[in-house]
Amino acid sequence: MSEVSKEYNFSEVENKWVQSWDSSVYHFDWESKKPQYIIDTPPPYPTGDFHIGNALNWCYIDYVARYKRMKGYNVMFPQGWDCHGLPTEVKVEQLNHITKNQVPREEFRRLCEKLTFEAIERFHKSMGRLGLSIDWSNEYVTMKPEYYGKTQTSFVRMFNNGQIYRANHPVNWCPRCGTAIAFAEVEYDSRTTTLNYMRFPAKDGDMQIATSRPELLPACVAVAVNPEDDRYGRYIGKNVSVPLFDYEVPVIADPVVDTSFGTGIVMICTFGDRQDVRWWMEHHLPLRQAIDREGRLTDIAGPYSGLSVTEAKKKITQDMVDRGIIFKQEPLDQNVGLCWRCKTPIEILSEQQWFVKINREEIKKTAEEIDWVPPHMQVRLRNWADSMEWDWCISRQRIFATPIPVWYCRHCHEPMIAREEWLPLDPNQTSPPEKCKCGSSDFVAEQDVLDTWMDSSISALAVAGWPKRKDLRMPTQLRPQGHDIIRTWAFYTILRTKSLENVRPWDTILINGMALGEDGHKMSKSLNNFIRPEEVFQSNGADALRQWAAMGGSPGNDIMFQWKEITAASRFQQKLWSIYRFSLPLIAKVDSQPGQVDRWLLGELDSLIAKATTAMDAFQFDEAMKAIRGFAWEVLADNYIELVKARLYGPDSPEKRGAQNTLYTALVTISKLMAPISPFISEEIHHTLTGKSVHVQSWPEPSGAAIDPAGLAIKEIAAALRRYKAEKGMALNSPLQGIVVYSDLALETVDLVGVANSQVESRTGVPQIERKPVAVKPQMKVIGPRFKDRSGKIIKALSGMDPALVADQKARGTIAVPVDGETIEVPELAAEIVVESLSAGEAVDVLRLDGATVLVRR
Ligand SMILES: [Zn+2]
Ligand SMILES: [Zn+2]
């Protein structure tokens, strides 16, 4: 047997297994008869590096994947890459100091692909080092035609089913990115702006209106008051004039108008905010688009056209102040919608876009068929569904994304939607192989592309074999994801899976928290609390990082990265390694009869298996890890091994073989229970002991072994003997003079002999113990104050008296002490009696335990 190092060398062990593991054992078997367990793994945006937050999320997935494999499932742990979208485009623009329109479309796409492939390579490396059991035979890359062809198929099918349509409709628009974005991509931030009070001329007297966006005056289409507001009833149904731009708009009544804000009159513009969109639709108002796609004022703004929103705001305000139209200004705190990617304030523009219909009730109902872990996360999805104002805008005016497979006829302007069998395609590169209904073959390609969530929201379908496989494996079993993307990825996936295949996407959704820095804040390079997984790999290894993730708490909660948790994990690994190193030369897998102490340990092991199984089934990885640590450290190392050392070191015997086999079983079982969480050290131990990989083993099942009460009693007795020696200041291996154990159980003595280092006799029943007074201890603190200068003599006399006689007198309240021929009565507290326990005439120390009494010869 090769030398086992004293210190656990995580770096050597982990690097060895990273290089030698056969990853094909993690492949999903499409032909298998085992029950399937498909995980709809998140496809990350491969832009930056694999960070601690990713590590946390992927650890959870890997625990589940490894556990389910050991439980006999045919597991798929696929890995996708969500390549498309703004993050990559913005990064390419930054790195190359360009904007998307400054290079040819193809060149821009090529730059994005290059950046993405480089990032995927880095992710691959980190994921391998973390020991993830990813099924690389099910890898997908959304920017490749094999995948985006599926996205296009989903588009075509949903268009044909009437679930996708094209319409002119208000959308959220980022002027910097030059694209429409979805609600889920709008972030809100509070800012202080100015509320301007201005006069709108009207026949019945000027109306005073307060607004924070005077630059939207040319987009004003109506003025609204609350019908309950007595101040303004006379205006309803009449017209007012828009100042500065000099055109008339109607005054309408709407109960939503807040009478307490500003003057209680609002101007409705197309569009200042979502409320404007609601009023515009409900009251069938006209459209006046004053802001264009670049965020500049349009021709209807007259002299202000061409100015940016910021410039126009300044100039229009100034002009109105100069003309006395604005008569009051005050600061206003406001929530502003920003582009999630570039933080530019968004505008709401009415644009010809593609939309996916949202059926809120169906989405909420489907969400209820899914098991949410933790359950309260489902509320977030429901609230989000209820807050959606209009359908999902899926077209983007960008480049690096899945092309929309559509052309428009130049002759009759009808759209030509690609047929499924033509896909994948880019309409900018391919013409339709058919003529238009009108007979024309002259087409113009759709320039817009799809929202990247259109790619990732079919991830569950794609990994389950959609659209080609006849035996579509839906629903999948698990969706692991962060709580930050419930309203996007979870929401859209439920919507799309239900629309396309009328099925729920998963049985269970497991929500993980975010990884925070040691200071409790979100990790960021600027806060200087940013830890790269590679730092931990180098200092403590991947298993330690994985244990931190497991110990961090329940799913759904944010968890702080803490070096002290990493250190604790390393300390436990060292402890386990020491147990293993001690055991290795002594243990063996042999036929044997376990003794009482062995059966106690095997019973404890059984209960550990049950606890770990329950915890893993409930995704309570912290509970599983705590149970394993507690068992290894306290039950196995502190108690069992200390008990059976003598047997293990002794000559071959049935008792020795019992201990050898029990310790072997315990170590093999621990390595299996730890395999999902700490795959490296588990593999090292299991492989050395058995010659086989732990990662193709079955999860241990409880054998039903009960804890042997006799073994438990022996363990308690041994602990009492160790305490006894410690109290006496004796070394733990120093010999005792002989021990008799009384108990109702017939106890095996072999391990107690080892612990006591003396003869041990086991008897049933209760011992006869005689308590004999053997000495008198005078109490100076009682005698001194009362008898002053006679104290010395009294103490001397007391010490010389017969202890049995003094004990008798104490019971009566006073003690008669003969001093200088005279008898002095002292209180009974003046003396204590030292009593010795005797058993069968021999002096013994008595250790009383639950169910056992131990006599130690003195
Ligand atoms: Zn933007
Ligand atoms: Zn046509």
mmCIF file of N, CA and C in Angstrom, residues 746-824:
data_model
loop_
_atom_site.group_PDB
_atom_site.id
_atom_site.type_symbol
_atom_site.label_atom_id
_atom_site.label_comp_id
_atom_site.label_asym_id
_atom_site.label_seq_id
_atom_site.Cartn_x
_atom_site.Cartn_y
_atom_site.Cartn_z
ATOM 1 N N ALA A 746 -25.816 -7.745 29.219
ATOM 2 C CA ALA A 746 -24.562 -8.487 29.294
ATOM 3 C C ALA A 746 -23.588 -7.807 28.347
ATOM 4 N N LEU A 747 -22.627 -7.097 28.911
ATOM 5 C CA LEU A 747 -21.753 -6.276 28.068
ATOM 6 C C LEU A 747 -20.477 -7.007 27.695
ATOM 7 N N GLU A 748 -20.084 -6.833 26.429
ATOM 8 C CA GLU A 748 -18.777 -7.347 26.012
ATOM 9 C C GLU A 748 -17.698 -6.422 26.557
ATOM 10 N N THR A 749 -16.631 -7.040 27.045
ATOM 11 C CA THR A 749 -15.661 -6.216 27.768
ATOM 12 C C THR A 749 -14.436 -5.853 26.943
ATOM 13 N N VAL A 750 -14.300 -6.442 25.765
ATOM 14 C CA VAL A 750 -13.036 -6.326 25.045
ATOM 15 C C VAL A 750 -12.589 -4.873 24.844
ATOM 16 N N ASP A 751 -13.533 -3.984 24.459
ATOM 17 C CA ASP A 751 -13.135 -2.599 24.179
ATOM 18 C C ASP A 751 -12.900 -1.808 25.460
ATOM 19 N N LEU A 752 -13.622 -2.180 26.541
ATOM 20 C CA LEU A 752 -13.409 -1.485 27.809
ATOM 21 C C LEU A 752 -12.042 -1.829 28.374
ATOM 22 N N VAL A 753 -11.616 -3.042 28.144
ATOM 23 C CA VAL A 753 -10.265 -3.437 28.571
ATOM 24 C C VAL A 753 -9.251 -2.500 27.917
ATOM 25 N N GLY A 754 -9.455 -2.254 26.647
ATOM 26 C CA GLY A 754 -8.547 -1.361 25.927
ATOM 27 C C GLY A 754 -8.568 0.052 26.483
ATOM 28 N N VAL A 755 -9.773 0.557 26.726
ATOM 29 C CA VAL A 755 -9.897 1.941 27.197
ATOM 30 C C VAL A 755 -9.350 2.090 28.625
ATOM 31 N N ALA A 756 -9.701 1.103 29.506
ATOM 32 C CA ALA A 756 -9.308 1.217 30.920
ATOM 33 C C ALA A 756 -7.858 0.810 31.125
ATOM 34 N N ASN A 757 -7.357 0.013 30.187
ATOM 35 C CA ASN A 757 -6.033 -0.587 30.338
ATOM 36 C C ASN A 757 -5.969 -1.367 31.661
ATOM 37 N N SER A 758 -6.955 -2.240 31.849
ATOM 38 C CA SER A 758 -7.011 -3.068 33.059
ATOM 39 C C SER A 758 -7.991 -4.205 32.798
ATOM 40 N N GLN A 759 -8.084 -5.072 33.764
ATOM 41 C CA GLN A 759 -9.101 -6.119 33.673
ATOM 42 C C GLN A 759 -10.475 -5.493 33.787
ATOM 43 N N VAL A 760 -11.446 -6.043 33.075
ATOM 44 C CA VAL A 760 -12.818 -5.558 33.190
ATOM 45 C C VAL A 760 -13.725 -6.766 33.376
ATOM 46 N N GLU A 761 -14.584 -6.662 34.358
ATOM 47 C CA GLU A 761 -15.533 -7.741 34.598
ATOM 48 C C GLU A 761 -16.927 -7.171 34.370
ATOM 49 N N SER A 762 -17.787 -7.892 33.689
ATOM 50 C CA SER A 762 -19.143 -7.414 33.468
ATOM 51 C C SER A 762 -20.101 -8.277 34.263
ATOM 52 N N ARG A 763 -20.919 -7.656 35.077
ATOM 53 C CA ARG A 763 -21.900 -8.401 35.865
ATOM 54 C C ARG A 763 -23.267 -7.803 35.623
ATOM 55 N N THR A 764 -24.300 -8.631 35.721
ATOM 56 C CA THR A 764 -25.650 -8.078 35.619
ATOM 57 C C THR A 764 -26.143 -7.738 37.018
ATOM 58 N N GLY A 765 -27.138 -6.882 37.066
ATOM 59 C CA GLY A 765 -27.695 -6.518 38.368
ATOM 60 C C GLY A 765 -27.068 -5.245 38.908
ATOM 61 N N VAL A 766 -27.297 -5.026 40.241
ATOM 62 C CA VAL A 766 -26.872 -3.787 40.894
ATOM 63 C C VAL A 766 -25.820 -4.158 41.941
ATOM 64 N N PRO A 767 -24.741 -3.405 42.070
ATOM 65 C CA PRO A 767 -23.695 -3.769 43.037
ATOM 66 C C PRO A 767 -24.104 -3.452 44.479
ATOM 67 N N GLN A 768 -23.608 -4.277 45.420
ATOM 68 C CA GLN A 768 -23.750 -3.961 46.845
ATOM 69 C C GLN A 768 -22.604 -3.030 47.203
ATOM 70 N N ILE A 769 -22.968 -1.824 47.623
ATOM 71 C CA ILE A 769 -21.903 -0.878 47.957
ATOM 72 C C ILE A 769 -22.088 -0.420 49.403
ATOM 73 N N GLU A 770 -21.034 -0.548 50.136
ATOM 74 C CA GLU A 770 -21.054 -0.139 51.536
ATOM 75 C C GLU A 770 -20.285 1.165 51.623
ATOM 76 N N ARG A 771 -20.861 2.138 52.389
ATOM 77 C CA ARG A 771 -20.160 3.416 52.496
ATOM 78 C C ARG A 771 -19.573 3.523 53.901
ATOM 79 N N LYS A 772 -18.275 3.584 53.986
ATOM 80 C CA LYS A 772 -17.607 3.535 55.285
ATOM 81 C C LYS A 772 -16.890 4.850 55.564
ATOM 82 N N PRO A 773 -17.204 5.470 56.762
ATOM 83 C CA PRO A 773 -16.479 6.698 57.104
ATOM 84 C C PRO A 773 -15.030 6.336 57.394
ATOM 85 N N VAL A 774 -14.095 7.048 56.756
ATOM 86 C CA VAL A 774 -12.694 6.684 56.940
ATOM 87 C C VAL A 774 -11.836 7.812 57.496
ATOM 88 N N ALA A 775 -12.364 9.045 57.510
ATOM 89 C CA ALA A 775 -11.550 10.141 58.057
ATOM 90 C C ALA A 775 -12.448 11.301 58.451
ATOM 91 N N VAL A 776 -11.935 12.138 59.373
ATOM 92 C CA VAL A 776 -12.663 13.338 59.792
ATOM 93 C C VAL A 776 -11.893 14.541 59.256
ATOM 94 N N LYS A 777 -12.638 15.470 58.592
ATOM 95 C CA LYS A 777 -11.971 16.689 58.098
ATOM 96 C C LYS A 777 -12.542 17.896 58.850
ATOM 97 N N PRO A 778 -11.816 18.426 59.868
ATOM 98 C CA PRO A 778 -12.299 19.602 60.608
ATOM 99 C C PRO A 778 -12.402 20.807 59.673
ATOM 100 N N GLN A 779 -13.422 21.649 59.961
ATOM 101 C CA GLN A 779 -13.672 22.797 59.095
ATOM 102 C C GLN A 779 -13.261 24.079 59.825
ATOM 103 N N MET A 780 -12.088 24.599 59.469
ATOM 104 C CA MET A 780 -11.523 25.778 60.108
ATOM 105 C C MET A 780 -12.455 26.983 60.034
ATOM 106 N N LYS A 781 -13.150 27.113 58.905
ATOM 107 C CA LYS A 781 -13.987 28.311 58.731
ATOM 108 C C LYS A 781 -15.179 28.329 59.697
ATOM 109 N N VAL A 782 -15.554 27.162 60.217
ATOM 110 C CA VAL A 782 -16.619 27.118 61.213
ATOM 111 C C VAL A 782 -16.030 27.247 62.633
ATOM 112 N N ILE A 783 -14.922 26.561 62.825
ATOM 113 C CA ILE A 783 -14.357 26.486 64.177
ATOM 114 C C ILE A 783 -13.649 27.789 64.570
ATOM 115 N N GLY A 784 -12.862 28.332 63.658
ATOM 116 C CA GLY A 784 -12.019 29.494 63.932
ATOM 117 C C GLY A 784 -12.769 30.658 64.572
ATOM 118 N N PRO A 785 -13.789 31.223 63.913
ATOM 119 C CA PRO A 785 -14.460 32.419 64.455
ATOM 120 C C PRO A 785 -15.080 32.178 65.822
ATOM 121 N N ARG A 786 -15.526 30.955 66.079
ATOM 122 C CA ARG A 786 -16.234 30.723 67.329
ATOM 123 C C ARG A 786 -15.292 30.404 68.505
ATOM 124 N N PHE A 787 -14.237 29.634 68.245
ATOM 125 C CA PHE A 787 -13.419 29.142 69.367
ATOM 126 C C PHE A 787 -12.058 29.823 69.469
ATOM 127 N N LYS A 788 -11.827 30.773 68.542
ATOM 128 C CA LYS A 788 -10.607 31.608 68.591
ATOM 129 C C LYS A 788 -9.348 30.795 68.925
ATOM 130 N N ASP A 789 -8.693 31.113 70.116
ATOM 131 C CA ASP A 789 -7.379 30.502 70.391
ATOM 132 C C ASP A 789 -7.456 29.027 70.784
ATOM 133 N N ARG A 790 -8.686 28.514 70.943
ATOM 134 C CA ARG A 790 -8.765 27.078 71.243
ATOM 135 C C ARG A 790 -8.929 26.252 69.972
ATOM 136 N N SER A 791 -9.075 26.945 68.857
ATOM 137 C CA SER A 791 -9.340 26.262 67.593
ATOM 138 C C SER A 791 -8.314 25.178 67.282
ATOM 139 N N GLY A 792 -7.057 25.500 67.489
ATOM 140 C CA GLY A 792 -5.990 24.556 67.143
ATOM 141 C C GLY A 792 -6.176 23.220 67.838
ATOM 142 N N LYS A 793 -6.463 23.291 69.105
ATOM 143 C CA LYS A 793 -6.594 22.055 69.875
ATOM 144 C C LYS A 793 -7.829 21.277 69.439
ATOM 145 N N ILE A 794 -8.919 22.007 69.190
ATOM 146 C CA ILE A 794 -10.160 21.334 68.767
ATOM 147 C C ILE A 794 -9.941 20.600 67.447
ATOM 148 N N ILE A 795 -9.272 21.283 66.512
ATOM 149 C CA ILE A 795 -9.024 20.659 65.208
ATOM 150 C C ILE A 795 -8.199 19.406 65.360
ATOM 151 N N LYS A 796 -7.176 19.508 66.190
ATOM 152 C CA LYS A 796 -6.292 18.354 66.398
ATOM 153 C C LYS A 796 -7.080 17.180 66.982
ATOM 154 N N ALA A 797 -7.923 17.512 67.974
ATOM 155 C CA ALA A 797 -8.693 16.456 68.623
ATOM 156 C C ALA A 797 -9.688 15.820 67.660
ATOM 157 N N LEU A 798 -10.387 16.706 66.897
ATOM 158 C CA LEU A 798 -11.368 16.198 65.919
ATOM 159 C C LEU A 798 -10.725 15.211 64.958
ATOM 160 N N SER A 799 -9.551 15.607 64.453
ATOM 161 C CA SER A 799 -8.862 14.769 63.468
ATOM 162 C C SER A 799 -8.563 13.383 64.031
ATOM 163 N N GLY A 800 -8.335 13.313 65.337
ATOM 164 C CA GLY A 800 -7.972 12.036 65.933
ATOM 165 C C GLY A 800 -9.146 11.160 66.306
ATOM 166 N N MET A 801 -10.368 11.689 66.223
ATOM 167 C CA MET A 801 -11.525 10.915 66.670
ATOM 168 C C MET A 801 -11.894 9.824 65.674
ATOM 169 N N ASP A 802 -12.650 8.842 66.148
ATOM 170 C CA ASP A 802 -13.102 7.738 65.301
ATOM 171 C C ASP A 802 -14.125 8.283 64.291
ATOM 172 N N PRO A 803 -13.844 8.161 63.016
ATOM 173 C CA PRO A 803 -14.751 8.736 61.999
ATOM 174 C C PRO A 803 -16.189 8.235 62.144
ATOM 175 N N ALA A 804 -16.374 6.968 62.523
ATOM 176 C CA ALA A 804 -17.736 6.425 62.647
ATOM 177 C C ALA A 804 -18.481 7.111 63.782
ATOM 178 N N LEU A 805 -17.757 7.370 64.879
ATOM 179 C CA LEU A 805 -18.359 8.043 66.027
ATOM 180 C C LEU A 805 -18.758 9.475 65.677
ATOM 181 N N VAL A 806 -17.858 10.192 64.998
ATOM 182 C CA VAL A 806 -18.146 11.574 64.590
ATOM 183 C C VAL A 806 -19.366 11.599 63.670
ATOM 184 N N ALA A 807 -19.455 10.632 62.750
ATOM 185 C CA ALA A 807 -20.588 10.583 61.811
ATOM 186 C C ALA A 807 -21.891 10.425 62.576
ATOM 187 N N ASP A 808 -21.906 9.557 63.598
ATOM 188 C CA ASP A 808 -23.099 9.364 64.425
ATOM 189 C C ASP A 808 -23.508 10.664 65.100
ATOM 190 N N GLN A 809 -22.519 11.371 65.693
ATOM 191 C CA GLN A 809 -22.823 12.605 66.432
ATOM 192 C C GLN A 809 -23.312 13.697 65.482
ATOM 193 N N LYS A 810 -22.669 13.800 64.299
ATOM 194 C CA LYS A 810 -23.097 14.785 63.293
ATOM 195 C C LYS A 810 -24.593 14.642 63.008
ATOM 196 N N ALA A 811 -25.059 13.407 62.921
ATOM 197 C CA ALA A 811 -26.469 13.140 62.621
ATOM 198 C C ALA A 811 -27.365 13.698 63.727
ATOM 199 N N ARG A 812 -26.814 13.812 64.972
ATOM 200 C CA ARG A 812 -27.627 14.332 66.087
ATOM 201 C C ARG A 812 -27.485 15.857 66.240
ATOM 202 N N GLY A 813 -26.599 16.513 65.512
ATOM 203 C CA GLY A 813 -26.547 17.974 65.510
ATOM 204 C C GLY A 813 -25.278 18.574 66.108
ATOM 205 N N THR A 814 -24.692 17.925 67.098
ATOM 206 C CA THR A 814 -23.436 18.468 67.653
ATOM 207 C C THR A 814 -22.444 17.332 67.856
ATOM 208 N N ILE A 815 -21.180 17.753 67.977
ATOM 209 C CA ILE A 815 -20.123 16.770 68.184
ATOM 210 C C ILE A 815 -19.417 17.127 69.503
ATOM 211 N N ALA A 816 -19.268 16.098 70.351
ATOM 212 C CA ALA A 816 -18.575 16.316 71.624
ATOM 213 C C ALA A 816 -17.094 16.015 71.436
ATOM 214 N N VAL A 817 -16.246 17.083 71.597
ATOM 215 C CA VAL A 817 -14.816 16.911 71.340
ATOM 216 C C VAL A 817 -14.051 16.993 72.667
ATOM 217 N N PRO A 818 -13.272 15.928 73.052
ATOM 218 C CA PRO A 818 -12.483 15.981 74.287
ATOM 219 C C PRO A 818 -11.207 16.798 74.077
ATOM 220 N N VAL A 819 -11.118 17.944 74.861
ATOM 221 C CA VAL A 819 -9.916 18.778 74.780
ATOM 222 C C VAL A 819 -9.426 19.056 76.220
ATOM 223 N N ASP A 820 -8.188 18.710 76.494
ATOM 224 C CA ASP A 820 -7.583 18.947 77.814
ATOM 225 C C ASP A 820 -8.502 18.455 78.951
ATOM 226 N N GLY A 821 -9.051 17.260 78.841
ATOM 227 C CA GLY A 821 -9.861 16.674 79.897
ATOM 228 C C GLY A 821 -11.262 17.240 79.967
ATOM 229 N N GLU A 822 -11.588 18.156 79.115
ATOM 230 C CA GLU A 822 -12.906 18.801 79.143
ATOM 231 C C GLU A 822 -13.602 18.426 77.830
ATOM 232 N N THR A 823 -14.940 18.451 77.814
ATOM 233 C CA THR A 823 -15.654 18.134 76.572
ATOM 234 C C THR A 823 -16.249 19.411 75.982
ATOM 235 N N ILE A 824 -15.886 19.688 74.773
ATOM 236 C CA ILE A 824 -16.397 20.898 74.118
ATOM 237 C C ILE A 824 -17.388 20.479 73.034
#
